[in-house]
Amino acid sequence: MVSRVIPVDTFDLVIFGGTGDLARRKILPGLYVRFLAGQIPEDARIVGAARSEFDDDGYRSFVSESIAEFVAKSKQDKTAISEFLKCIHYVPIDALGKGGWPDLAKLMRLDTIRAFYLSVGPRLFGPLAERLHAHGIANDKSRIVVEKPFGRDLKSACALNAVLAESFEEHQIYRIDHYLGKETVQNLMAVRFGNILFEPLWNSQYVDHIQITVAETVGVGGRGGYYDKSGAMRDMVQNHMMQLLCLIAMEPPSTFEPDAVRDEKLKVIRALDPVESHEIVRGQYLEGENGASYQIEAENPDSHAESFIALRTHISNWRWNGTPIYLRTGKRLRARVSEIAVVFKDPPHSIFGPQEGRRGNVLVIRLQPDEGMNLRVTIKEPGPGGMRLIEVPLDMSFAEALGNDGDDIPDAYERLIMDVIRGNQTLFMRGDEVEAAWAWTDPIIAAWEDRHDKPKPYDPGSSGPEDSLMLLHRDGRRWREIR
Ligand code: NAD
């Protein structure tokens, strides 16, 4: 297998918030790695813009330090780094002020792709978009990239969409959900729509239920203040898990074009049933050997925010009628694992007699760790003694299957930024998708707020509160183990 790097056209990319944590950890190292791979032309311009008073050289040192800290040692090539640094510039700009804009305008080249990455809080989206236009820096060909969180409810998301729409057309707006840039997430589409094997079985006639789990071992740590205002529902379910759900459940789009894919995702979100209170379990981790309790870390002893949530939902359409979908995410759980499990129904009849039972196949798509796929199938236990059946995994790790090419798989941010430059919105959320996701989420949150619901405590290193196990137990099902 030969990995193919298709260079993008040259571009001017301005990173507002270029001195922030996200720029330092993800955006700048990601750009360097794409440069090293030969994807970014040597005359590309990457301009940091923030309030700090750097000059070009000062910012180049900042970028060089971020590469040293966040790029794998094996990819730190001295010559490539010094070539990459030639692409780097800096303009001090206060998003709310007047200075710096003419300098930024001078750096922008005519007839070159312009992209503006707003790696700043959402309150600055409006002022930045407005000033980019007022100073003639943004034009019809410009692209604007915005980070999560995209609102904290339907109202604020609509307001952000409206602010951006004043200065940019929808086809210019790239709302990042970095989950969509993950290789395995894109593989969901390849597996479903590139093979004939799965699609005929991909419906309520054959699928018993679907489980999506995103479990973390870390707590909220230093993000406690931010997290406490959001909780797992806003931080993970409304965006990342919703996107996974869409990709696993959507109808086949007619083409792999941005709007064809996003139209199908939107239909899934709009077909989601409301979630009743008995279909949700919220939790908060207690103190454990490896750290303080959620409430201590969030510095809020009365916090009702959830660090864990499990819920059952359902898509009301022909394909999925009657198939429950279970979502579960949380912090300080037993293991770090993200996976989607499609649990098929049992075969209708066992020719091997009732004692052998009937076992449904399970297809697991692992997003992390060790990205890959696992299909549980039934075979005969080897040896004499009659027809005894056992279940074995058909396991594929993408890293093993791809050999050395697996090492070149770009990080989600690398891929997404290159897609921005290419002008491909397929892996970005459209405004109406975000609004539909909030329209489903808002009543769920409002309902638990109205009943003053308190999250259930759970032990760190566990699978979450006991009630989450009961959520499936009541339906005669079981969560897959978190391990
Ligand atoms: P940060 O606080 O570390 O950095 C913010 C940046 O914005 C700094 O460069 C700062 O100088 C700049 N800034 C602040 N006010 C400004 C102003 N008035 N004018 C010009 N520049 C200004 O934040 P961060 O963690 O880098 O996050 C940036 C955005 O990305 C936020 O919206 C955040 O929610 C989102 N995000 C961050 C992460 C992450 O891992 N850090 C992950 C997902 C989303």
Short mmCIF file of C-alpha atoms and ligand atoms in Angstrom, two decimals:
data_model
loop_
_atom_site.label_atom_id
_atom_site.label_comp_id
_atom_site.label_asym_id
_atom_site.label_seq_id
_atom_site.Cartn_x
_atom_site.Cartn_y
_atom_site.Cartn_z
CA MET A 1 0.00 0.00 0.00
CA VAL A 2 1.35 3.42 -0.90
CA SER A 3 0.24 6.44 1.06
CA ARG A 4 -0.68 9.35 -1.15
CA VAL A 5 -0.21 12.93 -0.08
CA ILE A 6 -1.95 15.33 -2.42
CA PRO A 7 -0.48 18.82 -1.95
CA VAL A 8 -2.99 21.60 -1.42
CA ASP A 9 -2.88 24.91 -3.28
CA THR A 10 -0.95 27.65 -1.56
CA PHE A 11 -2.86 29.62 1.06
CA ASP A 12 -2.84 32.37 3.66
CA LEU A 13 -4.12 31.01 6.97
CA VAL A 14 -4.69 33.39 9.88
CA ILE A 15 -5.02 31.81 13.31
CA PHE A 16 -6.84 34.16 15.66
CA GLY A 17 -5.93 32.94 19.13
CA GLY A 18 -2.59 31.82 17.66
CA THR A 19 -0.94 31.90 21.10
CA GLY A 20 -3.66 29.85 22.82
CA ASP A 21 -3.64 26.30 24.08
CA LEU A 22 -5.39 24.80 21.06
CA ALA A 23 -3.04 26.51 18.59
CA ARG A 24 -0.02 25.35 20.60
CA ARG A 25 -1.11 21.75 21.09
CA LYS A 26 -2.98 20.95 17.90
CA ILE A 27 -3.15 23.52 15.11
CA LEU A 28 0.51 24.54 14.78
CA PRO A 29 2.00 21.06 15.33
CA GLY A 30 -0.60 19.67 12.90
CA LEU A 31 0.36 22.20 10.23
CA TYR A 32 4.04 21.35 10.66
CA VAL A 33 3.36 17.61 10.23
CA ARG A 34 1.43 18.27 7.02
CA PHE A 35 4.32 20.46 5.83
CA LEU A 36 6.75 17.65 6.61
CA ALA A 37 4.54 15.24 4.65
CA GLY A 38 4.84 17.53 1.63
CA GLN A 39 1.21 18.58 1.65
CA ILE A 40 1.73 22.29 2.34
CA PRO A 41 3.50 24.38 -0.31
CA GLU A 42 6.62 26.23 0.82
CA ASP A 43 5.13 29.61 -0.02
CA ALA A 44 2.06 29.13 2.22
CA ARG A 45 1.61 31.82 4.89
CA ILE A 46 0.52 30.97 8.39
CA VAL A 47 -0.18 34.07 10.43
CA GLY A 48 -0.66 34.01 14.18
CA ALA A 49 -2.92 36.79 15.45
CA ALA A 50 -3.56 37.40 19.12
CA ARG A 51 -3.15 40.05 21.77
CA SER A 52 0.44 39.14 22.80
CA GLU A 53 3.09 41.54 21.52
CA PHE A 54 5.18 39.09 19.45
CA ASP A 55 7.09 39.94 16.28
CA ASP A 56 7.60 37.30 13.55
CA ASP A 57 10.77 35.95 15.17
CA GLY A 58 9.21 35.79 18.62
CA TYR A 59 6.24 33.85 17.25
CA ARG A 60 8.54 31.53 15.28
CA SER A 61 10.21 30.60 18.59
CA PHE A 62 6.74 29.96 20.06
CA VAL A 63 5.86 27.72 17.10
CA SER A 64 9.19 25.92 17.28
CA GLU A 65 8.62 25.21 20.99
CA SER A 66 5.16 23.88 20.31
CA ILE A 67 6.58 21.51 17.67
CA ALA A 68 9.27 20.36 20.12
CA GLU A 69 6.63 19.65 22.75
CA PHE A 70 3.74 18.23 20.75
CA VAL A 71 5.17 16.55 17.65
CA ALA A 72 6.56 13.00 17.87
CA LYS A 73 10.37 13.07 18.13
CA SER A 74 10.64 10.89 15.03
CA LYS A 75 8.99 13.67 13.03
CA GLN A 76 11.12 16.53 14.33
CA ASP A 77 13.33 17.20 11.35
CA LYS A 78 15.62 20.24 11.79
CA THR A 79 15.69 21.23 8.13
CA ALA A 80 11.94 20.82 7.72
CA ILE A 81 11.28 22.83 10.88
CA SER A 82 13.44 25.73 9.73
CA GLU A 83 11.73 25.67 6.28
CA PHE A 84 8.32 25.55 7.97
CA LEU A 85 9.17 28.51 10.21
CA LYS A 86 9.70 30.63 7.08
CA CYS A 87 5.94 30.29 6.47
CA ILE A 88 5.16 31.71 9.92
CA HIS A 89 4.22 35.35 10.60
CA TYR A 90 2.59 37.21 13.43
CA VAL A 91 0.38 40.26 13.81
CA PRO A 92 -0.66 41.57 17.24
CA ILE A 93 -4.41 42.14 17.08
CA ASP A 94 -7.07 42.70 19.68
CA ALA A 95 -10.30 41.28 18.27
CA LEU A 96 -12.17 44.10 19.97
CA GLY A 97 -9.73 46.84 19.02
CA LYS A 98 -8.63 48.79 15.96
CA GLY A 99 -4.88 48.14 15.75
CA GLY A 100 -3.14 45.55 13.63
CA TRP A 101 -5.76 45.15 10.89
CA PRO A 102 -3.93 47.13 8.17
CA ASP A 103 -0.79 45.03 8.88
CA LEU A 104 -2.79 41.85 8.52
CA ALA A 105 -4.35 43.12 5.29
CA LYS A 106 -0.83 43.73 3.86
CA LEU A 107 0.14 40.11 4.49
CA MET A 108 -2.78 38.72 2.51
CA ARG A 109 -1.99 37.94 -1.13
CA LEU A 110 -4.32 38.43 -4.05
CA ASP A 111 -5.74 35.33 -5.73
CA THR A 112 -4.64 33.11 -2.85
CA ILE A 113 -6.92 30.99 -0.70
CA ARG A 114 -7.64 32.82 2.56
CA ALA A 115 -8.69 30.95 5.67
CA PHE A 116 -9.37 32.41 9.11
CA TYR A 117 -9.25 30.03 12.03
CA LEU A 118 -11.11 31.52 15.01
CA SER A 119 -9.40 29.64 17.83
CA VAL A 120 -10.92 32.01 20.36
CA GLY A 121 -14.03 32.06 22.56
CA PRO A 122 -17.37 32.38 20.68
CA ARG A 123 -17.98 35.92 21.98
CA LEU A 124 -15.22 37.05 19.60
CA PHE A 125 -16.70 35.39 16.48
CA GLY A 126 -18.93 38.38 15.70
CA PRO A 127 -16.36 41.15 16.24
CA LEU A 128 -13.72 39.24 14.24
CA ALA A 129 -16.04 38.44 11.32
CA GLU A 130 -17.18 42.05 11.20
CA ARG A 131 -13.65 43.50 11.26
CA LEU A 132 -12.37 41.05 8.65
CA HIS A 133 -14.96 42.48 6.30
CA ALA A 134 -14.62 46.10 7.37
CA HIS A 135 -10.89 45.98 6.56
CA GLY A 136 -11.43 44.21 3.25
CA ILE A 137 -9.50 41.15 4.44
CA ALA A 138 -12.29 38.63 4.00
CA ASN A 139 -13.62 38.15 0.49
CA ASP A 140 -16.00 35.79 -1.29
CA LYS A 141 -13.32 33.12 -1.50
CA SER A 142 -12.39 33.23 2.20
CA ARG A 143 -13.13 30.44 4.62
CA ILE A 144 -13.77 30.82 8.30
CA VAL A 145 -13.20 28.03 10.84
CA VAL A 146 -14.92 28.06 14.21
CA GLU A 147 -14.30 25.88 17.23
CA LYS A 148 -16.58 24.15 19.64
CA PRO A 149 -18.54 24.82 21.76
CA PHE A 150 -20.98 26.05 19.13
CA GLY A 151 -23.52 27.51 21.55
CA ARG A 152 -24.78 26.08 24.82
CA ASP A 153 -28.41 25.77 23.71
CA LEU A 154 -30.55 26.33 20.63
CA LYS A 155 -30.90 30.04 21.26
CA SER A 156 -27.19 30.77 21.56
CA ALA A 157 -26.36 28.50 18.59
CA CYS A 158 -28.91 30.35 16.44
CA ALA A 159 -27.38 33.65 17.58
CA LEU A 160 -23.87 32.48 16.59
CA ASN A 161 -25.13 31.25 13.22
CA ALA A 162 -26.81 34.62 12.67
CA VAL A 163 -23.66 36.57 13.59
CA LEU A 164 -21.53 34.51 11.19
CA ALA A 165 -24.19 34.75 8.47
CA GLU A 166 -23.91 38.53 8.54
CA SER A 167 -20.39 38.29 7.14
CA PHE A 168 -20.04 34.83 5.53
CA GLU A 169 -22.09 32.48 3.38
CA GLU A 170 -22.79 29.02 4.77
CA HIS A 171 -20.42 27.44 2.21
CA GLN A 172 -17.59 29.54 3.73
CA ILE A 173 -18.19 28.45 7.34
CA TYR A 174 -16.35 25.41 8.74
CA ARG A 175 -17.66 24.36 12.18
CA ILE A 176 -15.08 21.96 13.58
CA ASP A 177 -16.02 18.81 15.41
CA HIS A 178 -12.64 17.12 15.59
CA TYR A 179 -14.30 13.71 15.99
CA LEU A 180 -15.25 13.89 12.33
CA GLY A 181 -11.58 14.19 11.39
CA LYS A 182 -10.68 10.90 13.05
CA GLU A 183 -9.70 8.24 10.58
CA THR A 184 -11.98 5.59 12.05
CA VAL A 185 -14.97 7.90 12.06
CA GLN A 186 -14.52 8.35 8.33
CA ASN A 187 -14.06 4.61 8.11
CA LEU A 188 -17.63 4.28 9.38
CA MET A 189 -18.74 5.60 6.03
CA ALA A 190 -16.22 3.50 4.09
CA VAL A 191 -17.28 0.33 5.91
CA ARG A 192 -20.99 0.99 5.49
CA PHE A 193 -21.05 2.27 1.95
CA GLY A 194 -17.94 0.69 0.42
CA ASN A 195 -19.01 -2.90 1.22
CA ILE A 196 -22.16 -4.73 0.24
CA LEU A 197 -21.86 -7.03 3.22
CA PHE A 198 -23.26 -4.82 5.94
CA GLU A 199 -25.87 -2.56 4.40
CA PRO A 200 -28.58 -5.22 3.76
CA LEU A 201 -28.47 -6.09 7.48
CA TRP A 202 -28.27 -2.48 8.67
CA ASN A 203 -31.84 -2.02 9.87
CA SER A 204 -34.28 -2.91 12.62
CA GLN A 205 -35.06 -6.27 11.08
CA TYR A 206 -31.54 -7.52 11.83
CA VAL A 207 -30.05 -5.09 14.34
CA ASP A 208 -31.18 -5.60 17.92
CA HIS A 209 -29.64 -2.39 19.23
CA ILE A 210 -26.66 -0.06 18.91
CA GLN A 211 -24.35 1.04 21.73
CA ILE A 212 -22.03 4.01 21.49
CA THR A 213 -19.53 4.45 24.32
CA VAL A 214 -16.97 7.19 24.84
CA ALA A 215 -15.23 6.50 28.14
CA GLU A 216 -12.33 8.44 29.60
CA THR A 217 -10.11 7.66 32.57
CA VAL A 218 -9.20 11.28 33.22
CA GLY A 219 -11.31 13.61 35.34
CA VAL A 220 -12.11 17.23 34.57
CA GLY A 221 -8.75 18.36 35.99
CA GLY A 222 -7.92 21.97 35.21
CA ARG A 223 -11.00 22.33 32.95
CA GLY A 224 -13.35 22.01 35.94
CA GLY A 225 -14.65 25.57 35.74
CA TYR A 226 -15.55 25.32 32.06
CA TYR A 227 -16.86 21.77 32.32
CA ASP A 228 -19.13 22.52 35.25
CA LYS A 229 -21.12 24.94 33.09
CA SER A 230 -21.55 22.34 30.41
CA GLY A 231 -21.57 18.74 31.70
CA ALA A 232 -21.27 15.59 29.61
CA MET A 233 -24.49 16.18 27.69
CA ARG A 234 -23.34 19.48 26.22
CA ASP A 235 -19.63 18.60 26.10
CA MET A 236 -19.89 15.18 24.41
CA VAL A 237 -23.39 14.03 23.50
CA GLN A 238 -24.79 17.04 21.65
CA ASN A 239 -21.82 17.18 19.31
CA HIS A 240 -19.36 14.25 19.11
CA MET A 241 -21.74 11.41 19.97
CA MET A 242 -24.50 12.90 17.86
CA GLN A 243 -22.13 12.90 14.89
CA LEU A 244 -21.22 9.25 15.47
CA LEU A 245 -24.89 8.38 15.74
CA CYS A 246 -25.61 10.16 12.46
CA LEU A 247 -22.86 8.36 10.57
CA ILE A 248 -23.89 4.95 11.87
CA ALA A 249 -27.61 5.47 11.27
CA MET A 250 -27.98 7.71 8.22
CA GLU A 251 -29.31 6.60 4.85
CA PRO A 252 -26.69 6.19 2.11
CA PRO A 253 -26.09 9.64 0.60
CA SER A 254 -26.26 9.77 -3.18
CA THR A 255 -22.66 11.01 -3.40
CA PHE A 256 -19.81 11.78 -1.03
CA GLU A 257 -20.44 15.49 -1.53
CA PRO A 258 -20.69 17.76 1.52
CA ASP A 259 -24.38 18.59 1.26
CA ALA A 260 -25.44 15.09 0.25
CA VAL A 261 -23.80 13.69 3.41
CA ARG A 262 -24.97 16.51 5.66
CA ASP A 263 -28.57 16.29 4.40
CA GLU A 264 -28.68 12.64 5.49
CA LYS A 265 -27.14 13.40 8.88
CA LEU A 266 -29.68 16.14 9.45
CA LYS A 267 -32.56 13.74 8.74
CA VAL A 268 -31.29 11.42 11.48
CA ILE A 269 -31.14 14.20 14.06
CA ARG A 270 -34.60 15.42 13.14
CA ALA A 271 -36.00 11.89 13.46
CA LEU A 272 -34.67 11.40 17.01
CA ASP A 273 -37.42 10.86 19.57
CA PRO A 274 -37.52 12.99 22.70
CA VAL A 275 -35.78 11.24 25.61
CA GLU A 276 -37.92 10.57 28.69
CA SER A 277 -36.58 10.96 32.22
CA HIS A 278 -36.55 7.17 32.85
CA GLU A 279 -34.29 6.76 29.81
CA ILE A 280 -31.44 8.86 31.25
CA VAL A 281 -28.89 8.24 33.97
CA ARG A 282 -26.56 11.03 35.02
CA GLY A 283 -23.57 10.54 37.30
CA GLN A 284 -20.74 12.31 39.08
CA TYR A 285 -17.49 10.63 40.11
CA LEU A 286 -16.51 10.36 43.75
CA GLU A 287 -13.06 10.74 45.25
CA GLY A 288 -10.69 7.86 44.53
CA GLU A 289 -7.08 6.75 44.83
CA ASN A 290 -6.08 8.72 41.76
CA GLY A 291 -7.81 11.97 42.41
CA ALA A 292 -10.36 14.17 44.05
CA SER A 293 -14.10 13.99 43.50
CA TYR A 294 -15.80 15.79 40.62
CA GLN A 295 -17.19 18.44 42.95
CA ILE A 296 -13.74 19.22 44.36
CA GLU A 297 -12.15 19.35 40.90
CA ALA A 298 -14.96 21.54 39.61
CA GLU A 299 -14.60 23.70 42.76
CA ASN A 300 -18.35 23.53 43.19
CA PRO A 301 -19.52 21.49 46.20
CA ASP A 302 -23.17 21.85 45.13
CA SER A 303 -22.58 21.05 41.48
CA HIS A 304 -25.37 19.20 39.69
CA ALA A 305 -23.39 18.89 36.45
CA GLU A 306 -22.92 15.35 35.15
CA SER A 307 -19.51 13.83 34.48
CA PHE A 308 -21.31 10.72 33.21
CA ILE A 309 -24.43 10.24 31.16
CA ALA A 310 -26.13 7.19 29.71
CA LEU A 311 -29.31 7.42 27.71
CA ARG A 312 -31.57 5.46 25.44
CA THR A 313 -32.81 7.05 22.28
CA HIS A 314 -34.66 5.99 19.16
CA ILE A 315 -34.80 7.12 15.55
CA SER A 316 -38.35 7.24 14.25
CA ASN A 317 -37.98 6.20 10.65
CA TRP A 318 -38.55 3.06 8.56
CA ARG A 319 -35.01 1.76 8.91
CA TRP A 320 -34.69 1.98 12.67
CA ASN A 321 -38.23 1.65 13.98
CA GLY A 322 -38.03 -0.29 17.26
CA THR A 323 -34.21 -0.43 17.49
CA PRO A 324 -32.98 1.29 20.64
CA ILE A 325 -29.76 3.25 20.54
CA TYR A 326 -27.84 3.55 23.79
CA LEU A 327 -25.30 6.31 24.32
CA ARG A 328 -22.87 6.43 27.23
CA THR A 329 -20.00 8.76 28.04
CA GLY A 330 -18.16 9.69 31.18
CA LYS A 331 -14.96 10.68 32.91
CA ARG A 332 -12.87 8.74 35.44
CA LEU A 333 -14.17 5.42 34.15
CA ARG A 334 -12.41 2.07 34.14
CA ALA A 335 -10.68 2.48 30.76
CA ARG A 336 -10.24 4.91 27.91
CA VAL A 337 -12.30 3.53 25.10
CA SER A 338 -14.46 4.89 22.29
CA GLU A 339 -16.46 2.39 20.32
CA ILE A 340 -19.65 1.77 18.44
CA ALA A 341 -21.19 -1.66 18.78
CA VAL A 342 -23.86 -2.84 16.37
CA VAL A 343 -25.50 -5.79 18.10
CA PHE A 344 -27.33 -8.03 15.66
CA LYS A 345 -30.34 -10.16 16.50
CA ASP A 346 -30.02 -13.87 17.21
CA PRO A 347 -30.50 -16.23 14.26
CA PRO A 348 -34.19 -17.09 14.08
CA HIS A 349 -33.73 -20.80 14.70
CA SER A 350 -30.93 -22.97 16.07
CA ILE A 351 -30.36 -26.17 14.10
CA PHE A 352 -27.93 -27.25 16.83
CA GLY A 353 -30.58 -27.71 19.47
CA PRO A 354 -31.80 -25.45 22.26
CA GLN A 355 -28.81 -26.17 24.54
CA GLU A 356 -26.49 -24.48 22.07
CA GLY A 357 -28.54 -21.32 22.17
CA ARG A 358 -28.50 -18.71 19.45
CA ARG A 359 -25.95 -15.97 19.43
CA GLY A 360 -26.20 -12.65 17.69
CA ASN A 361 -23.19 -11.25 15.88
CA VAL A 362 -21.68 -8.04 17.18
CA LEU A 363 -19.78 -5.61 15.00
CA VAL A 364 -17.59 -3.28 17.03
CA ILE A 365 -15.93 -0.28 15.47
CA ARG A 366 -13.15 0.94 17.77
CA LEU A 367 -12.28 4.61 17.57
CA GLN A 368 -9.68 4.40 20.33
CA PRO A 369 -7.43 2.93 21.48
CA ASP A 370 -6.09 0.74 18.68
CA GLU A 371 -8.49 1.86 15.97
CA GLY A 372 -10.05 -1.07 14.18
CA MET A 373 -12.98 -3.40 13.80
CA ASN A 374 -14.05 -6.54 15.53
CA LEU A 375 -16.81 -8.88 14.40
CA ARG A 376 -17.96 -11.52 16.87
CA VAL A 377 -18.90 -14.70 15.04
CA THR A 378 -19.96 -18.17 16.12
CA ILE A 379 -17.87 -21.21 15.18
CA LYS A 380 -17.56 -24.80 16.28
CA GLU A 381 -15.38 -25.47 19.27
CA PRO A 382 -12.51 -27.57 17.94
CA GLY A 383 -12.14 -31.23 18.87
CA PRO A 384 -14.38 -34.21 19.31
CA GLY A 385 -17.48 -34.13 21.48
CA GLY A 386 -20.19 -33.03 19.11
CA MET A 387 -21.21 -29.68 17.80
CA ARG A 388 -20.37 -27.26 20.57
CA LEU A 389 -20.42 -23.63 19.54
CA ILE A 390 -18.17 -20.84 20.71
CA GLU A 391 -17.92 -17.15 19.88
CA VAL A 392 -14.66 -15.81 18.51
CA PRO A 393 -13.62 -12.35 17.33
CA LEU A 394 -12.64 -11.55 13.78
CA ASP A 395 -10.37 -8.75 14.81
CA MET A 396 -8.69 -6.14 12.65
CA SER A 397 -6.47 -3.38 13.88
CA PHE A 398 -6.13 -0.66 11.24
CA ALA A 399 -2.51 -0.09 12.26
CA GLU A 400 -1.67 -3.75 11.58
CA ALA A 401 -3.76 -3.94 8.42
CA LEU A 402 -2.14 -0.84 6.96
CA GLY A 403 1.43 -1.67 7.97
CA ASN A 404 3.79 1.29 7.70
CA ASP A 405 1.10 3.39 6.06
CA GLY A 406 -0.72 3.31 9.40
CA ASP A 407 2.01 5.57 10.81
CA ASP A 408 1.14 8.29 8.31
CA ILE A 409 -2.50 8.59 9.32
CA PRO A 410 -3.00 12.29 10.00
CA ASP A 411 -4.34 13.52 13.29
CA ALA A 412 -7.94 14.81 13.13
CA TYR A 413 -6.88 18.47 13.16
CA GLU A 414 -4.34 17.94 10.38
CA ARG A 415 -6.94 16.42 8.12
CA LEU A 416 -9.61 18.97 8.90
CA ILE A 417 -7.36 21.97 8.30
CA MET A 418 -6.30 20.53 4.94
CA ASP A 419 -9.99 20.05 4.09
CA VAL A 420 -10.58 23.74 4.86
CA ILE A 421 -7.83 24.70 2.41
CA ARG A 422 -9.26 22.31 -0.20
CA GLY A 423 -12.71 23.82 0.37
CA ASN A 424 -14.30 20.50 1.31
CA GLN A 425 -17.01 20.81 3.99
CA THR A 426 -18.04 17.14 4.17
CA LEU A 427 -16.52 16.64 7.62
CA PHE A 428 -17.80 19.91 9.09
CA MET A 429 -21.16 20.55 10.68
CA ARG A 430 -23.66 22.65 8.82
CA GLY A 431 -25.57 25.36 10.71
CA ASP A 432 -28.92 23.55 10.50
CA GLU A 433 -27.33 20.33 11.83
CA VAL A 434 -26.03 22.12 14.91
CA GLU A 435 -29.39 23.77 15.51
CA ALA A 436 -31.26 20.48 15.11
CA ALA A 437 -28.90 18.81 17.60
CA TRP A 438 -29.59 21.55 20.15
CA ALA A 439 -33.33 21.37 19.46
CA TRP A 440 -33.19 17.71 20.54
CA THR A 441 -30.85 18.39 23.50
CA ASP A 442 -32.54 21.44 25.04
CA PRO A 443 -35.75 19.75 26.30
CA ILE A 444 -33.74 16.89 27.80
CA ILE A 445 -31.63 19.30 29.85
CA ALA A 446 -34.61 21.52 30.68
CA ALA A 447 -36.52 18.49 32.00
CA TRP A 448 -33.79 17.43 34.44
CA GLU A 449 -33.25 21.01 35.52
CA ASP A 450 -37.00 21.37 36.20
CA ARG A 451 -37.04 18.31 38.41
CA HIS A 452 -33.79 19.39 40.17
CA ASP A 453 -32.24 16.07 39.22
CA LYS A 454 -29.03 15.25 41.07
CA PRO A 455 -26.43 13.09 39.34
CA LYS A 456 -25.83 9.66 40.91
CA PRO A 457 -22.41 9.22 42.51
CA TYR A 458 -20.08 6.59 41.04
CA ASP A 459 -16.70 5.22 41.97
CA PRO A 460 -13.73 6.27 39.87
CA GLY A 461 -12.45 3.30 37.86
CA SER A 462 -15.96 1.85 37.54
CA SER A 463 -18.37 1.74 34.59
CA GLY A 464 -20.46 4.58 35.98
CA PRO A 465 -23.49 4.50 38.28
CA GLU A 466 -25.33 1.21 38.87
CA ASP A 467 -28.47 2.74 37.38
CA SER A 468 -26.77 2.86 34.02
CA LEU A 469 -26.50 -0.94 34.05
CA MET A 470 -30.19 -1.08 34.95
CA LEU A 471 -31.07 1.10 31.96
CA LEU A 472 -30.18 -1.81 29.66
CA HIS A 473 -31.05 -4.55 32.12
CA ARG A 474 -34.67 -3.47 32.08
CA ASP A 475 -34.66 -3.99 28.31
CA GLY A 476 -33.06 -7.45 28.68
CA ARG A 477 -29.72 -6.18 27.36
CA ARG A 478 -26.24 -5.48 28.70
CA TRP A 479 -23.64 -2.83 28.12
CA ARG A 480 -20.39 -4.04 26.66
CA GLU A 481 -17.69 -4.03 29.27
CA ILE A 482 -15.51 -0.93 29.46
CA ARG A 483 -11.98 -2.32 29.35
P1 NAD B 1 -6.86 29.91 25.26
O1 NAD B 1 -7.52 30.71 26.33
O2 NAD B 1 -5.69 29.08 25.58
O3 NAD B 1 -6.42 30.88 24.08
C1 NAD B 1 -7.22 31.92 23.63
C2 NAD B 1 -6.50 32.70 22.57
O4 NAD B 1 -7.34 33.78 22.19
C3 NAD B 1 -5.17 33.31 23.00
O5 NAD B 1 -4.29 33.29 21.92
C4 NAD B 1 -5.55 34.77 23.31
O6 NAD B 1 -4.48 35.66 23.12
C5 NAD B 1 -6.59 34.99 22.25
N1 NAD B 1 -7.50 36.09 22.62
C6 NAD B 1 -8.28 36.19 23.71
N2 NAD B 1 -8.95 37.38 23.68
C7 NAD B 1 -8.56 38.01 22.56
C8 NAD B 1 -8.87 39.24 21.95
N3 NAD B 1 -9.74 40.11 22.52
N4 NAD B 1 -8.30 39.53 20.79
C9 NAD B 1 -7.44 38.71 20.18
N5 NAD B 1 -7.08 37.52 20.70
C10 NAD B 1 -7.64 37.18 21.87
O7 NAD B 1 -8.04 29.05 24.59
P2 NAD B 1 -7.89 27.69 23.75
O8 NAD B 1 -7.90 26.54 24.68
O9 NAD B 1 -6.79 27.82 22.78
O10 NAD B 1 -9.29 27.62 22.99
C11 NAD B 1 -9.61 28.44 21.90
C12 NAD B 1 -10.99 28.05 21.41
O11 NAD B 1 -10.98 26.70 21.00
C13 NAD B 1 -12.07 28.17 22.49
O12 NAD B 1 -13.28 28.53 21.87
C14 NAD B 1 -12.20 26.74 23.01
O13 NAD B 1 -13.47 26.47 23.52
C15 NAD B 1 -11.94 25.95 21.73
N6 NAD B 1 -11.43 24.60 21.96
C16 NAD B 1 -10.26 24.41 22.62
C17 NAD B 1 -9.78 23.12 22.80
C18 NAD B 1 -8.47 22.85 23.48
O14 NAD B 1 -8.09 21.68 23.53
N7 NAD B 1 -7.78 23.83 24.01
C19 NAD B 1 -10.51 22.03 22.29
C20 NAD B 1 -11.69 22.27 21.61
C21 NAD B 1 -12.14 23.56 21.45
#
